[in-house]
Amino acid sequence: MTIPLDSAAKLLGLLASGELTARQATQASLDRIAATDPEVGAFTFVNTEAALAAADSIDQRRRDGQPLGALAGVPIAVKDVLCTTDMPTTCSSRMLEKHMSPYDATVVARLRAADAVIVGKTNMDEFAMGASTETSAFGKTTNPWNPSLTPGGSSGGAAACVAAGDVPLSLGSDTGGSIRQPAAFCGITGLKPTYGRVSRYGLIAFASSLDQVGPMAFDAVDCATLLNAIAGVDASDSTSLPVETPDFTAGLDRIEGELRIGIVKHHLEAEGLDPEVRQAVDDAIEVFRDAGAKIVEVELPHSDYWVPTYYVIAPSEASSNLSRYDGAHYGHRSPVAASEAGDRGPLVATYCRSRGEAFGAEVKRRIMIGMYALSAGYGDKYYVKALQVRRLIRQDFDSAFQNVDLLLGPVTPTPPFAMGEKIDDPLQMYLCDLFTVGANLAGIPALSMPGGLTSNNLPIGIQLQAPPLQEAKLLQAAAAFQRATDWHTKRPL
C-alpha cells in the first residue's frame, strides 16, 4: 500500500479504519526524509527513536480502545524556532546550536496532546530573519520543485518538507510573510492566523508584536485540521486572545451567503510584479467570480508604506529580543580573559566576542538597524513614527473590510528565485515581503494557496486576507477554490 504522506485527512482515515498503523505511517515518513533530505535539507534534527516510540504508544492505546487525539498517528514537523524538550531548539543559529529547552512551546504541547507524531525540527533563516532559508547556520534548504531555487523563508524547511512528501503537516511561524511566501514557492497552503489566535509561548521571539505560529499543508482542509489542534487561549501568553475557538473544519464544503472579494488594483500594477504571477491572480479572480463571488475594487492607501514601516518595527523589536543572547546567560559563550579585554573589561569583551562569533550577517544587520531606530534622538523620528503609520495601515484594512469579506492578491512579486540571487542584496530580499507584511502589521489572518504554475513548471501562490478572527472564512474560501481547481494537487516531479 502506498502511504499518502501528502494528506493528513487520508492518513487519519486509514489509521482509524485499521488499514494503517501509526508506526507504519511514521516509518514511511522517516524513510522519506532519509531519501529526500540529503538534497532538500529541510530538517535540522530528525527524532527517529522518540517518533517511533510515540507511534508505538498510539498503536497500543488504539488496540486497547483508549481515547486518542484528533491527529493520532499523523507525522508532523515543527520549525526550529519552537521550543521542544526532546530535541535541540536552535533557531538555525550558532548562538543556540546546543540549546535544549526545559519546556515545550504551547503549540508543541498541544500537538503532543492531539497525539501527532513529531518527527523532527525544520531548517529556517537564522532567528527567522530572511526570505530564502539561506541564512541558516546549518546549511541551505532547497526547493523540492527545483534544487537550484530557494524554498522561500524564513519557514523554508517547514514548507519544503511538506512539498517533498516527508510529512503531511508542519508548523511554521510568520513575522512578515514567513509562512505564506515559502508556501507559495513550494506549492502548498499556509495560514498566518490572527495575532493572538495561536499562543506564542515557547516561540523564540523575532518581533514580538508581529510573530505568529501557523499551519502548513497541501490543502485548506489539512490546514484547518492542524489549526484546530493548536488554536485557543493560553494563560502563559498574555497576548493570547480570550475568544471562543470554532471548529475550523466545519463548513469547508460550502460558503455561507454571497462572498465579496476585494481586489487592490494598485498591487496588481506594482512595479516588479511578474506577468505570470499577475495572470495567476487574474485567473483566481475568475474562478471566484464563476463560483458566484462579487468582485469589488478596494483601496489600501498606505500600502506603499508597508515595507518601510515593517523594516523599522521588526528590527527594533529584534534588537531588543536578541539582546538576551550575551554569552553570559545561555547560548554560545566565548569568554575573554582580563588580560585580553583591554579598556572594555572582560564582561563587555565576552559579550562582543560571543555575539560576533555566533550571529550571522543578516541577524547583525537587523540588530544594527533596530538599535539605530531606537537610539536616543532617533526613536521618535523612526520607531514612534512607524507605529503611527502602523495604525493607519490597520485602519486601511478595517475600512476595506466594511465593503468586502476577503482580499485577494499575490503572495510574492515573483515565482521562486535562484539560490544566491538576492542574498547579497538585502533591499531586493526585503521586497519579497511587498504583499505580505501588511497582514502582520495589521494583525489580521492571511492565507497562501497554490494558484498556478509558471511556464517553467514552478508554483505560484495566491493570497487571501480576512478581518481579525475570520480564519474560518479564509479556509472556506480556500477550500472552495481548491474544489474548483487542481493546483493544490500538483507535486514536484
Coordinates of C-alpha atoms in Angstrom, one line a residue:
M1 CA 0.0 0.0 0.0
T2 CA 1.2 3.5 -0.9
I3 CA 1.1 5.6 2.3
P4 CA -0.4 9.0 1.5
L5 CA 2.2 11.3 3.2
D6 CA 0.7 14.3 1.3
S7 CA -2.6 14.2 3.1
A8 CA -3.4 14.2 6.8
A9 CA -7.1 13.6 6.0
K10 CA -6.3 10.4 4.1
L11 CA -3.9 9.2 6.8
L12 CA -6.4 9.7 9.5
G13 CA -9.0 7.7 7.6
L14 CA -6.6 4.8 7.1
L15 CA -5.4 4.9 10.7
A16 CA -9.0 5.0 12.1
S17 CA -10.0 2.0 9.9
G18 CA -7.0 -0.1 11.0
E19 CA -5.6 -0.3 7.5
L20 CA -2.5 1.5 8.6
T21 CA -0.7 1.8 12.0
A22 CA 0.9 4.8 13.4
R23 CA 4.3 3.0 13.3
Q24 CA 3.9 2.3 9.6
A25 CA 3.0 6.0 8.9
T26 CA 5.9 7.2 11.0
Q27 CA 8.4 4.8 9.5
A28 CA 7.2 5.8 6.0
S29 CA 7.8 9.5 6.9
L30 CA 11.3 8.7 8.3
D31 CA 12.2 6.7 5.3
R32 CA 11.1 9.5 3.0
I33 CA 13.1 12.1 5.0
A34 CA 16.2 9.8 4.7
A35 CA 15.6 9.7 0.9
T36 CA 14.9 13.4 0.2
D37 CA 16.7 15.4 2.9
P38 CA 20.3 14.9 1.6
E39 CA 19.3 17.2 -1.3
V40 CA 16.5 19.2 0.2
G41 CA 17.9 19.9 3.6
A42 CA 14.6 20.6 5.2
F43 CA 15.5 19.3 8.7
T44 CA 17.9 20.4 11.4
F45 CA 17.0 17.4 13.6
V46 CA 15.2 14.1 13.0
N47 CA 13.9 12.5 16.2
T48 CA 13.8 8.9 14.9
E49 CA 13.6 7.0 18.2
A50 CA 11.2 9.2 20.0
A51 CA 8.9 9.4 17.0
L52 CA 8.7 5.6 16.7
A53 CA 8.2 5.3 20.4
A54 CA 5.3 7.8 20.2
A55 CA 3.8 5.9 17.3
D56 CA 4.0 2.6 19.1
S57 CA 2.3 4.1 22.2
I58 CA -0.5 5.4 19.9
D59 CA -1.0 2.0 18.3
Q60 CA -1.1 0.3 21.7
R61 CA -3.7 2.7 23.0
R62 CA -5.8 2.2 19.8
R63 CA -5.7 -1.5 20.3
D64 CA -6.7 -1.1 24.0
G65 CA -9.7 1.1 22.9
Q66 CA -8.4 4.1 24.8
P67 CA -9.3 7.6 23.6
L68 CA -6.9 9.2 21.1
G69 CA -6.3 12.8 20.0
A70 CA -7.5 14.3 16.8
L71 CA -4.1 13.9 15.0
A72 CA -3.4 10.4 16.4
G73 CA -0.6 8.8 14.4
V74 CA 0.0 11.6 11.9
P75 CA 3.6 12.6 11.3
I76 CA 4.3 16.3 11.6
A77 CA 7.4 18.6 11.6
V78 CA 7.9 21.8 13.6
K79 CA 10.0 24.8 12.7
D80 CA 13.2 25.0 14.8
V81 CA 12.0 28.2 16.4
L82 CA 9.6 26.4 18.6
C83 CA 10.8 25.0 22.0
T84 CA 10.9 21.3 22.4
T85 CA 12.2 19.3 25.4
D86 CA 13.3 16.3 23.5
M87 CA 15.1 18.0 20.6
P88 CA 17.5 20.9 20.3
T89 CA 15.9 24.3 19.7
T90 CA 18.5 26.3 17.7
C91 CA 16.7 28.9 15.5
S92 CA 19.3 27.7 12.9
S93 CA 21.9 29.8 14.7
R94 CA 25.3 29.0 16.2
M95 CA 24.1 31.1 19.1
L96 CA 21.7 28.3 20.2
E97 CA 23.5 25.4 18.5
K98 CA 23.3 23.1 21.5
H99 CA 20.3 24.6 23.3
M100 CA 17.9 22.2 24.9
S101 CA 14.7 23.9 26.1
P102 CA 13.4 22.9 29.6
Y103 CA 9.8 23.2 28.3
D104 CA 7.7 22.7 25.3
A105 CA 6.1 25.5 23.4
T106 CA 2.3 25.6 23.9
V107 CA 1.7 24.6 20.3
V108 CA 4.1 21.7 20.7
A109 CA 2.4 20.6 23.8
R110 CA -1.0 20.7 22.0
L111 CA 0.4 18.6 19.2
R112 CA 1.5 16.0 21.7
A113 CA -1.9 16.2 23.4
A114 CA -3.5 15.6 20.0
D115 CA -1.3 12.5 19.5
A116 CA 0.5 13.9 16.5
V117 CA 3.9 12.2 15.9
I118 CA 6.6 14.9 15.8
V119 CA 9.3 13.6 13.6
G120 CA 11.7 16.5 13.7
K121 CA 12.6 20.2 13.6
T122 CA 12.9 22.1 10.3
N123 CA 15.5 24.5 8.9
M124 CA 14.9 28.2 8.8
D125 CA 16.6 31.5 8.2
E126 CA 18.6 32.3 11.3
F127 CA 16.3 33.6 14.0
A128 CA 13.6 33.8 11.3
M129 CA 15.3 36.7 9.6
G130 CA 15.3 36.1 5.8
A131 CA 13.2 35.1 2.8
S132 CA 15.2 32.3 1.3
T133 CA 16.4 29.9 4.1
E134 CA 19.9 30.8 3.0
T135 CA 20.9 32.5 6.3
S136 CA 20.7 29.3 8.4
A137 CA 24.0 28.4 10.1
F138 CA 23.4 24.8 9.3
G139 CA 23.1 24.9 5.6
K140 CA 20.7 25.9 2.9
T141 CA 17.3 24.3 2.2
T142 CA 16.5 23.8 -1.5
N143 CA 13.1 23.9 -3.2
P144 CA 11.8 20.4 -4.0
W145 CA 10.5 21.7 -7.3
N146 CA 14.0 22.7 -8.4
P147 CA 17.1 22.3 -6.2
S148 CA 18.7 25.3 -7.7
L149 CA 15.9 27.6 -6.3
T150 CA 15.1 28.7 -2.8
P151 CA 12.1 27.4 -1.0
G152 CA 11.4 30.9 0.4
G153 CA 11.8 31.8 4.1
S154 CA 12.0 32.0 6.8
S155 CA 9.9 28.8 7.2
G156 CA 11.6 27.3 4.2
G157 CA 12.2 24.0 5.8
A158 CA 8.7 23.7 7.1
A159 CA 7.4 24.3 3.5
A160 CA 9.9 22.1 1.8
C161 CA 9.3 19.1 4.0
V162 CA 5.6 19.1 3.0
A163 CA 6.3 19.7 -0.7
A164 CA 8.9 16.9 -0.7
G165 CA 6.3 14.5 0.7
D166 CA 8.1 13.9 4.0
V167 CA 5.1 14.8 6.2
P168 CA 1.6 15.9 5.5
L169 CA 1.6 18.7 8.1
S170 CA 4.1 21.2 9.5
L171 CA 4.2 24.2 11.8
G172 CA 5.8 27.5 10.7
S173 CA 6.0 31.0 12.0
D174 CA 5.1 34.2 10.2
T175 CA 6.5 37.6 11.1
G176 CA 6.3 39.3 7.7
G177 CA 5.2 36.5 5.4
S178 CA 7.4 33.6 6.6
I179 CA 4.6 31.1 6.3
R180 CA 2.9 32.4 3.2
Q181 CA 5.9 33.2 1.0
P182 CA 7.6 29.7 1.3
A183 CA 4.1 28.1 1.0
A184 CA 3.8 29.9 -2.4
F185 CA 7.3 29.0 -3.5
C186 CA 6.8 25.3 -2.6
G187 CA 3.2 24.9 -4.0
I188 CA 1.4 24.3 -0.7
T189 CA -1.1 26.0 1.5
G190 CA 0.0 28.1 4.5
L191 CA -2.0 30.2 7.0
K192 CA -0.9 33.0 9.2
P193 CA -3.7 33.3 11.9
T194 CA -4.9 36.5 13.6
Y195 CA -2.3 37.8 16.1
G196 CA -3.3 36.2 19.4
R197 CA -5.3 33.3 17.9
V198 CA -2.4 30.9 18.5
S199 CA -0.2 31.0 21.5
R200 CA 3.3 32.4 21.1
Y201 CA 4.5 30.8 24.4
G202 CA 7.7 28.9 23.5
L203 CA 8.1 30.6 20.1
I204 CA 11.5 32.2 20.3
A205 CA 10.9 35.8 19.5
F206 CA 12.0 37.8 16.5
A207 CA 9.5 40.7 16.6
S208 CA 7.0 40.1 19.4
S209 CA 4.2 42.2 18.1
L210 CA 4.3 40.5 14.6
D211 CA 5.2 36.9 15.2
Q212 CA 2.5 34.2 14.8
V213 CA 2.6 30.4 14.5
G214 CA 0.5 28.8 11.8
P215 CA -0.2 25.5 9.9
M216 CA 1.3 24.4 6.5
A217 CA -0.1 21.6 4.4
F218 CA -1.0 20.9 0.8
D219 CA -4.6 21.9 1.1
A220 CA -7.0 24.0 3.2
V221 CA -8.7 21.0 4.8
D222 CA -5.5 19.8 6.4
C223 CA -4.6 23.4 7.5
A224 CA -7.9 23.6 9.2
T225 CA -7.4 20.3 11.0
L226 CA -4.0 21.4 12.3
L227 CA -5.3 24.9 13.3
N228 CA -8.0 23.1 15.3
A229 CA -5.2 21.4 17.3
I230 CA -3.1 24.5 18.1
A231 CA -5.5 27.4 18.4
G232 CA -7.0 28.7 21.6
V233 CA -6.4 30.9 24.6
D234 CA -3.3 30.2 26.6
A235 CA -2.7 31.6 30.1
S236 CA 1.0 31.5 29.5
D237 CA 0.8 34.1 26.7
S238 CA -0.6 37.5 27.7
T239 CA -1.2 38.4 24.0
S240 CA -3.4 35.3 23.5
L241 CA -6.9 36.3 22.7
P242 CA -9.6 35.1 25.2
V243 CA -12.1 34.3 22.4
E244 CA -14.0 31.1 21.5
T245 CA -12.2 28.8 19.1
P246 CA -14.5 27.5 16.4
D247 CA -14.2 24.2 14.6
F248 CA -12.2 25.3 11.6
T249 CA -13.1 22.1 9.7
A250 CA -16.8 22.8 9.9
G251 CA -18.4 24.2 6.8
L252 CA -15.5 23.7 4.5
D253 CA -17.8 22.2 1.9
R254 CA -19.7 25.5 1.4
I255 CA -19.6 29.2 1.8
E256 CA -22.5 30.9 3.6
G257 CA -24.1 33.7 1.6
E258 CA -22.6 35.8 -1.2
L259 CA -18.8 36.2 -0.9
R260 CA -17.5 39.7 -1.6
I261 CA -13.8 39.7 -2.6
G262 CA -11.8 42.8 -2.7
I263 CA -9.0 43.4 -5.3
V264 CA -6.4 46.1 -4.7
K265 CA -5.7 47.3 -8.2
H266 CA -2.6 49.2 -7.1
H267 CA -1.0 45.9 -6.1
L268 CA -1.7 44.3 -9.5
E269 CA 0.0 47.2 -11.2
A270 CA 3.0 47.2 -8.8
E271 CA 6.5 47.6 -10.3
G272 CA 8.3 44.3 -10.4
L273 CA 5.2 42.1 -10.4
D274 CA 6.0 39.1 -12.6
P275 CA 3.4 38.8 -15.5
E276 CA 2.8 35.1 -14.8
V277 CA 2.0 36.0 -11.1
R278 CA -0.4 38.7 -12.3
Q279 CA -2.0 36.2 -14.7
A280 CA -2.5 33.7 -11.9
V281 CA -4.2 36.3 -9.7
D282 CA -6.5 37.3 -12.7
D283 CA -7.3 33.6 -13.2
A284 CA -8.1 33.2 -9.5
I285 CA -10.5 36.2 -9.7
E286 CA -12.4 34.5 -12.5
V287 CA -12.6 31.2 -10.5
F288 CA -14.2 33.1 -7.6
R289 CA -16.4 35.1 -10.0
D290 CA -17.6 31.9 -11.6
A291 CA -18.4 30.5 -8.2
G292 CA -20.7 33.4 -7.5
A293 CA -18.5 35.8 -5.6
K294 CA -18.8 39.5 -6.1
I295 CA -15.5 41.1 -7.1
V296 CA -15.0 44.7 -5.7
E297 CA -12.1 47.1 -6.2
V298 CA -10.8 48.5 -2.9
E299 CA -8.0 50.8 -1.8
L300 CA -5.4 50.4 0.8
P301 CA -4.0 54.0 0.7
H302 CA -0.9 53.4 2.9
S303 CA 0.2 50.1 1.3
D304 CA 3.3 51.7 -0.2
Y305 CA 4.5 52.2 3.4
W306 CA 4.1 48.5 4.5
V307 CA 7.7 47.5 3.8
P308 CA 9.4 50.6 5.2
T309 CA 7.2 50.5 8.3
Y310 CA 7.9 46.8 8.8
Y311 CA 11.6 47.3 8.5
V312 CA 11.7 49.8 11.2
I313 CA 9.4 48.0 13.7
A314 CA 10.6 44.4 13.2
P315 CA 14.4 45.2 13.5
S316 CA 13.7 47.4 16.5
E317 CA 11.9 44.6 18.3
A318 CA 14.5 42.1 17.2
S319 CA 17.4 44.2 18.6
S320 CA 15.6 44.2 22.0
N321 CA 14.7 40.5 21.9
L322 CA 18.1 39.3 20.8
S323 CA 19.9 41.4 23.5
R324 CA 19.4 38.4 25.8
Y325 CA 22.0 36.4 23.8
D326 CA 25.0 37.8 25.5
G327 CA 27.3 34.8 26.2
A328 CA 26.5 35.1 29.9
H329 CA 23.1 33.6 30.5
Y330 CA 22.8 30.9 27.8
G331 CA 23.7 30.2 24.2
H332 CA 27.2 30.5 22.7
R333 CA 29.8 31.8 25.0
S334 CA 33.3 32.8 24.1
P335 CA 35.0 34.1 27.2
V336 CA 37.7 36.8 27.2
A337 CA 40.4 36.9 29.8
A338 CA 41.0 40.1 31.7
S339 CA 44.5 40.3 30.1
E340 CA 42.9 40.3 26.6
A341 CA 39.9 42.6 27.3
G342 CA 41.6 46.0 27.2
D343 CA 39.6 49.0 28.3
R344 CA 36.3 47.3 27.8
G345 CA 36.8 44.8 30.6
P346 CA 36.3 41.0 30.4
L347 CA 32.4 41.1 30.7
V348 CA 31.8 43.5 27.8
A349 CA 34.6 41.9 25.7
T350 CA 32.9 38.5 26.3
Y351 CA 29.6 39.9 25.1
C352 CA 31.2 41.3 22.0
R353 CA 33.1 38.2 21.1
S354 CA 30.2 35.8 21.8
R355 CA 27.7 37.7 19.7
G356 CA 30.2 38.5 17.0
E357 CA 31.1 34.8 16.6
A358 CA 27.6 33.3 16.9
F359 CA 25.3 35.7 14.9
G360 CA 25.2 35.7 11.2
A361 CA 25.4 38.7 8.9
E362 CA 21.7 39.2 8.4
V363 CA 21.0 39.0 12.1
K364 CA 23.7 41.5 12.8
R365 CA 22.3 43.8 10.1
R366 CA 18.9 43.8 11.6
I367 CA 20.1 44.3 15.2
M368 CA 22.1 47.3 14.0
I369 CA 19.1 48.8 12.1
G370 CA 16.9 48.3 15.2
M371 CA 19.4 49.8 17.6
Y372 CA 19.8 52.8 15.4
A373 CA 16.0 53.3 15.1
L374 CA 15.6 53.1 18.9
S375 CA 18.7 55.2 19.8
A376 CA 18.5 58.5 21.6
G377 CA 17.4 61.3 19.3
Y378 CA 16.0 58.9 16.7
G379 CA 13.4 56.9 18.5
D380 CA 10.6 59.5 17.9
K381 CA 11.8 60.0 14.3
Y382 CA 11.7 56.4 13.3
Y383 CA 10.2 53.9 15.7
V384 CA 7.3 56.1 17.0
K385 CA 6.6 57.4 13.5
A386 CA 6.5 53.7 12.3
L387 CA 4.0 52.9 15.0
Q388 CA 1.8 55.8 13.9
V389 CA 1.8 54.6 10.3
R390 CA 1.1 51.0 11.5
R391 CA -2.2 52.3 13.0
L392 CA -3.1 53.9 9.6
I393 CA -2.4 50.6 7.9
R394 CA -4.7 48.8 10.3
Q395 CA -7.4 51.5 9.6
D396 CA -7.0 50.9 5.9
F397 CA -7.8 47.2 6.3
D398 CA -10.7 48.0 8.7
S399 CA -12.2 50.4 6.1
A400 CA -11.7 47.9 3.2
F401 CA -13.5 45.1 5.2
Q402 CA -16.5 47.3 5.7
N403 CA -17.2 46.6 2.0
V404 CA -15.7 43.1 1.4
D405 CA -15.3 39.8 3.2
L406 CA -11.8 39.0 1.9
L407 CA -9.0 40.5 -0.1
L408 CA -7.4 38.6 -2.9
G409 CA -3.9 39.2 -4.5
P410 CA -0.4 38.0 -5.0
V411 CA 1.7 36.5 -2.2
T412 CA 5.1 37.4 -3.8
P413 CA 6.1 39.6 -6.7
T414 CA 7.9 36.7 -8.4
P415 CA 8.0 32.9 -8.6
P416 CA 10.8 31.1 -6.7
F417 CA 14.2 32.7 -7.3
A418 CA 17.6 31.2 -7.6
M419 CA 19.9 30.4 -4.7
G420 CA 22.3 33.3 -4.2
E421 CA 20.3 35.6 -6.4
K422 CA 19.3 38.0 -3.7
I423 CA 21.4 37.0 -0.7
D424 CA 23.9 39.9 -1.2
D425 CA 21.2 42.5 -1.9
P426 CA 19.2 43.0 1.3
L427 CA 16.9 45.5 -0.3
Q428 CA 15.8 43.1 -3.0
M429 CA 15.4 40.3 -0.4
Y430 CA 13.2 42.7 1.7
L431 CA 11.0 43.4 -1.3
C432 CA 10.0 39.8 -1.3
D433 CA 7.7 40.8 1.6
L434 CA 6.0 43.5 -0.5
F435 CA 2.5 41.9 -0.4
T436 CA 2.7 40.0 2.9
V437 CA 3.9 42.3 5.7
G438 CA 0.6 44.3 5.8
A439 CA -1.2 41.5 7.4
N440 CA 1.3 41.2 10.2
L441 CA 1.3 44.9 10.8
A442 CA -2.5 44.9 11.0
G443 CA -2.7 41.6 12.9
I444 CA -5.1 40.1 10.5
P445 CA -5.2 36.5 9.2
A446 CA -3.9 35.7 5.7
L447 CA -3.5 32.5 3.7
S448 CA -1.4 31.5 0.7
M449 CA -2.7 28.7 -1.6
P450 CA -1.4 27.2 -4.9
G451 CA -2.9 29.2 -7.8
G452 CA -0.9 28.2 -10.8
L453 CA 2.3 27.1 -12.4
T454 CA 4.8 29.1 -14.5
S455 CA 5.9 28.2 -17.9
N456 CA 8.9 26.6 -16.2
N457 CA 6.6 24.4 -14.0
L458 CA 7.2 26.4 -10.8
P459 CA 4.4 27.1 -8.2
I460 CA 2.6 30.4 -8.0
G461 CA 0.8 31.3 -4.8
I462 CA -2.4 33.3 -4.3
Q463 CA -3.1 35.3 -1.1
L464 CA -6.4 35.7 0.7
Q465 CA -6.7 38.1 3.7
A466 CA -9.6 38.5 6.1
P467 CA -10.8 40.6 9.0
P468 CA -9.5 39.6 12.5
L469 CA -10.6 36.2 13.7
Q470 CA -12.1 35.2 10.4
E471 CA -9.8 32.2 9.7
A472 CA -12.9 30.1 9.1
K473 CA -14.0 32.4 6.3
L474 CA -10.5 32.2 4.8
L475 CA -10.4 28.5 4.9
Q476 CA -13.9 28.1 3.4
A477 CA -12.9 30.3 0.5
A478 CA -9.6 28.5 0.0
A479 CA -11.4 25.1 0.1
A480 CA -13.9 26.4 -2.4
F481 CA -11.1 27.5 -4.7
Q482 CA -9.4 24.1 -4.3
R483 CA -12.6 22.3 -5.2
A484 CA -12.7 24.3 -8.4
T485 CA -9.0 23.9 -9.3
D486 CA -6.4 21.3 -9.0
W487 CA -3.3 23.4 -8.4
H488 CA -3.0 22.1 -4.8
T489 CA -2.8 18.5 -6.2
K490 CA 0.4 19.3 -8.2
R491 CA 3.6 17.8 -6.8
P492 CA 7.3 18.3 -7.6
L493 CA 8.4 16.0 -10.4

